[in-house]
Amino acid sequence: MIKITIPIEPVEQARPRAVRMRRGVRLYDPAKVRNYKSELALRARMRCPSKPLTGPLKVTLRFYRHLQASLTKKERALRLSGAHRPTVKPDTDNYIKSTLDGLNGLLWADDNQIVDLVASKFYSDKPRVEIEVEEL
């Protein structure tokens, strides 16, 4: 099993942007998403195996987002303890998409190898992404 914690604020996958070219349309990620994926890959590269895993995988993702500054002490404590979890945008599936795409070719050859996936959102003073990968 591989366990990696990357101290980076999770970023959701946004809709791709489009530019007209002579021979059609070119789609690309917005700058915020592109920067997140490259930073995630850079930090993961230092902690991942030399070769990407092959075969079926089980992946567990935990996204820890920052706390808002304007919270009461009581609400802050509830969020840090996990009693109150993020039920606001961005959606968990958008976090998943940007993170899995950013780790393609590093932890696994392609994210189509993932046959079992668990993802959760939490609040924290220290935003981060925790990744667990298990070969099945």
Short mmCIF file of C-alpha atoms in Angstrom, two decimals:
data_model
loop_
_atom_site.label_atom_id
_atom_site.label_comp_id
_atom_site.label_asym_id
_atom_site.label_seq_id
_atom_site.Cartn_x
_atom_site.Cartn_y
_atom_site.Cartn_z
CA MET A 1 0.00 0.00 0.00
CA ILE A 2 1.19 3.50 -0.82
CA LYS A 3 0.19 6.40 1.46
CA ILE A 4 0.99 9.96 0.45
CA THR A 5 0.03 13.26 2.07
CA ILE A 6 0.49 16.32 -0.12
CA PRO A 7 0.21 19.68 1.67
CA ILE A 8 -1.67 21.55 -1.03
CA GLU A 9 -5.12 23.14 -1.17
CA PRO A 10 -7.37 20.83 -3.24
CA VAL A 11 -8.68 22.37 -6.47
CA GLU A 12 -11.74 21.18 -8.34
CA GLN A 13 -11.70 20.29 -12.03
CA ALA A 14 -13.29 23.19 -13.88
CA ARG A 15 -14.83 23.12 -17.33
CA PRO A 16 -12.19 23.16 -20.04
CA ARG A 17 -11.61 26.39 -21.93
CA ALA A 18 -11.67 26.45 -25.72
CA VAL A 19 -9.72 28.39 -28.34
CA ARG A 20 -10.46 28.40 -32.04
CA MET A 21 -7.61 27.28 -34.21
CA ARG A 22 -7.38 27.09 -37.98
CA ARG A 23 -8.14 23.38 -38.04
CA GLY A 24 -10.64 23.23 -35.23
CA VAL A 25 -10.86 23.88 -31.51
CA ARG A 26 -8.19 23.37 -28.83
CA LEU A 27 -9.38 22.58 -25.30
CA TYR A 28 -7.26 23.32 -22.23
CA ASP A 29 -7.54 23.46 -18.43
CA PRO A 30 -7.92 26.84 -16.71
CA ALA A 31 -4.69 28.13 -15.11
CA LYS A 32 -5.80 27.32 -11.55
CA VAL A 33 -6.43 23.64 -12.40
CA ARG A 34 -3.30 23.35 -14.54
CA ASN A 35 -1.16 24.76 -11.69
CA TYR A 36 -2.77 22.38 -9.18
CA LYS A 37 -2.13 19.32 -11.36
CA SER A 38 1.51 20.24 -11.97
CA GLU A 39 2.16 21.05 -8.28
CA LEU A 40 0.45 17.81 -7.23
CA ALA A 41 2.54 15.80 -9.71
CA LEU A 42 5.76 17.51 -8.63
CA ARG A 43 5.17 16.79 -4.93
CA ALA A 44 3.92 13.25 -5.57
CA ARG A 45 6.92 12.43 -7.76
CA MET A 46 9.18 12.72 -4.69
CA ARG A 47 7.08 10.22 -2.73
CA CYS A 48 5.88 7.70 -5.32
CA PRO A 49 7.47 4.49 -6.61
CA SER A 50 9.88 4.66 -9.53
CA LYS A 51 7.42 2.87 -11.85
CA PRO A 52 3.65 3.44 -12.00
CA LEU A 53 1.51 0.64 -10.59
CA THR A 54 -0.23 -1.67 -13.05
CA GLY A 55 -3.32 -3.79 -12.59
CA PRO A 56 -6.52 -3.08 -10.65
CA LEU A 57 -6.25 -0.53 -7.84
CA LYS A 58 -8.21 0.65 -4.83
CA VAL A 59 -7.76 4.37 -4.15
CA THR A 60 -8.83 6.35 -1.08
CA LEU A 61 -8.75 10.15 -1.31
CA ARG A 62 -9.26 12.60 1.55
CA PHE A 63 -9.52 16.28 0.68
CA TYR A 64 -8.94 18.74 3.51
CA ARG A 65 -10.07 22.25 2.65
CA HIS A 66 -9.35 25.43 4.59
CA LEU A 67 -11.63 26.88 7.23
CA GLN A 68 -13.32 30.19 6.58
CA ALA A 69 -12.00 33.08 8.68
CA SER A 70 -15.44 34.27 9.83
CA LEU A 71 -16.49 31.33 12.03
CA THR A 72 -17.53 31.26 15.65
CA LYS A 73 -15.28 29.34 18.01
CA LYS A 74 -17.99 26.72 18.46
CA GLU A 75 -18.48 26.20 14.71
CA ARG A 76 -14.72 26.13 14.16
CA ALA A 77 -14.34 23.37 16.77
CA LEU A 78 -17.19 21.37 15.21
CA ARG A 79 -15.61 21.56 11.77
CA LEU A 80 -12.14 20.64 12.99
CA SER A 81 -13.50 17.65 14.91
CA GLY A 82 -15.29 16.36 11.81
CA ALA A 83 -18.77 16.78 13.29
CA HIS A 84 -19.57 19.32 10.54
CA ARG A 85 -18.28 18.36 7.10
CA PRO A 86 -18.24 20.42 3.88
CA THR A 87 -21.57 20.17 2.08
CA VAL A 88 -20.88 23.15 -0.17
CA LYS A 89 -19.32 23.47 -3.59
CA PRO A 90 -17.00 22.35 -5.03
CA ASP A 91 -18.36 18.84 -5.42
CA THR A 92 -16.30 15.87 -4.34
CA ASP A 93 -16.34 14.39 -7.85
CA ASN A 94 -14.65 17.53 -9.25
CA TYR A 95 -11.86 17.20 -6.66
CA ILE A 96 -11.50 13.54 -7.64
CA LYS A 97 -11.21 14.27 -11.36
CA SER A 98 -8.47 16.89 -11.03
CA THR A 99 -6.48 14.78 -8.56
CA LEU A 100 -6.65 11.51 -10.51
CA ASP A 101 -5.69 13.27 -13.74
CA GLY A 102 -2.75 14.96 -12.02
CA LEU A 103 -1.39 11.62 -10.80
CA ASN A 104 -1.70 9.73 -14.12
CA GLY A 105 1.64 8.24 -15.08
CA LEU A 106 3.06 8.67 -11.57
CA LEU A 107 1.19 6.42 -9.15
CA TRP A 108 -0.67 4.47 -11.84
CA ALA A 109 -0.28 4.18 -15.59
CA ASP A 110 -3.83 5.45 -16.19
CA ASP A 111 -6.77 6.19 -13.90
CA ASN A 112 -8.87 3.58 -15.72
CA GLN A 113 -7.05 1.00 -13.52
CA ILE A 114 -8.96 2.26 -10.48
CA VAL A 115 -11.76 -0.21 -9.79
CA ASP A 116 -12.53 0.85 -6.21
CA LEU A 117 -12.62 4.49 -5.12
CA VAL A 118 -13.46 6.19 -1.81
CA ALA A 119 -13.35 9.98 -1.47
CA SER A 120 -14.15 12.32 1.43
CA LYS A 121 -14.11 16.07 2.12
CA PHE A 122 -13.08 17.57 5.47
CA TYR A 123 -12.21 20.93 6.98
CA SER A 124 -8.75 21.57 8.38
CA ASP A 125 -6.32 24.28 9.46
CA LYS A 126 -3.80 22.59 7.18
CA PRO A 127 -5.25 22.05 3.69
CA ARG A 128 -3.94 18.86 2.10
CA VAL A 129 -4.72 15.85 -0.03
CA GLU A 130 -4.22 12.37 1.43
CA ILE A 131 -3.91 9.51 -1.04
CA GLU A 132 -3.87 5.77 -0.37
CA VAL A 133 -3.34 3.33 -3.20
CA GLU A 134 -3.67 -0.43 -2.81
CA GLU A 135 -3.08 -3.06 -5.46
CA LEU A 136 -5.89 -5.61 -5.65
#
